[in-house]
Amino acid sequence: MGVTMKLDKSDQLFEKARKRIPGGVNSPVRAFGAVGGHPFFVERAEGPWLYDVDGNRYLDYVCSWGPGILGHAHPQVVEAVQRACAGGLTFGAPTAGEVELAELIGACVPDVEMVRLVSSGTEAVMSAVRVARGFTGREKIIKFAGNYHGHSDGLLVKAGSGLMTQSVPDSAGVPEGYAASTLTGVYNDEASVRALFEENCGQVAAVVVEPVAANMGVVPPKPGFLEFLRCITKEQGALLLFDEVVTGFRLGLGGASAYTGVHADLYTFGKIVGGGMPLAAYGGRRDIMSCVAPLGAVYQAGTLSGNPVAVAAGIATLKILMDDPGIYERIDGRAQTLAAAFQKAGLTVNRAGSLISAFFVQDGKVENYEDACRCDRKAFAAYFNRMLERGIYVAPSPFEAMFVSDAHSDELIEETCEAVAAYFSGI
Ligand SMILES: *Cc1c(COP(=O)(O)O)cnc(C)c1O
């Protein structure tokens, strides 16, 4: 497979990288393993465009896997970062910016009465799960197959084929004991969750869920599914944790709780909230968050937590979104236009707001991980490479969302639709 464009410098860099960095990349999916060929190395980015070291330009539908809702290098965000840098990169002491960002998050998502800033989504979910365990005094958690919550030990688990109750770690190096306290349900399947609660009565600390799943492609919750999770967690004395690392500030300023009307006890944010810098957050009910040290007994800390430069990027980004909520209408509309083009081409399309996925499955719906796994990976890889040749970069995996930013103009969206139509009609 592979592409026909010139990638000499990228290929040379990749060769060098592979000698020093496992797989040549600092996060596995960047290696293009699912689509053949080699990754391009980025030199710079601006608005909707990525430029590689060989001088190729790509219309970017990955947007750094979600953070880039405003497009790359938004002038106001860059300026805020530059100003912050000039004042010092890290202090390990509190700053006014952290208070401002905590207030902004709370203003957008009122359920987040208290919040802790951390440096990655992984850290946010790992910490929130610890808080849920500390608060409830219970050990087990329920997650869903195909939902990703970062790479912490206890969360790298999905269902072993067939038996939901038999948790098998997804990664080598995860102790079996960790996997054993992570129970895996089927997304959009109430019965699977009910069964897990019955078998583990009084032992479940939290249900952790992507309120709109975006890591097995986009899979929206069926009507009633999140309401059911809210109900059964309350009934069973467990907490509901919305992992909004993707959906937060993406489905709208209020994230999933505003979008769906269902309210969780704990929330995690990442990606957009850091405005392109390493920043994430977890928060929620005041009584629960009061368990966190130094107020309470759940320990969690970070040398670079609430880093002033990252906080500046987060504040600038949230302020732009709050000052111009029309952004959401625009990106949702563009995603809708793209969705229509994929539908016309015969693919199965899932969309929630500006999150969309075109699944290479012929027959019907994608409502859970098993459905998503039916996609034709070869057909996807061929499509990916042809789009890349045309200068359109979609995620190099069939299980990632397509992200639209405010920098993707209507004209660019139309051009993309034409490229999609041309590809699927064999032109
Ligand atoms: C990306 C992601 C994470 C992990 O965030 P990192 O910053 O990559 O550690 C956690 N949960 C969800 C839903 C994500 O999409």
mmCIF file of C-alpha atoms in Angstrom, residues 49 72 110 134 142 422:
data_model
loop_
_atom_site.group_PDB
_atom_site.id
_atom_site.type_symbol
_atom_site.label_atom_id
_atom_site.label_comp_id
_atom_site.label_asym_id
_atom_site.label_seq_id
_atom_site.Cartn_x
_atom_site.Cartn_y
_atom_site.Cartn_z
ATOM 1 C CA TRP A 49 -3.588 22.710 7.626
ATOM 2 C CA HIS A 72 -3.977 25.017 14.706
ATOM 3 C CA PRO A 110 -22.099 23.309 36.725
ATOM 4 C CA GLY A 134 -11.817 6.274 48.232
ATOM 5 C CA ILE A 142 -17.443 -1.130 35.512
ATOM 6 C CA ALA A 422 -14.959 10.775 -6.205
#
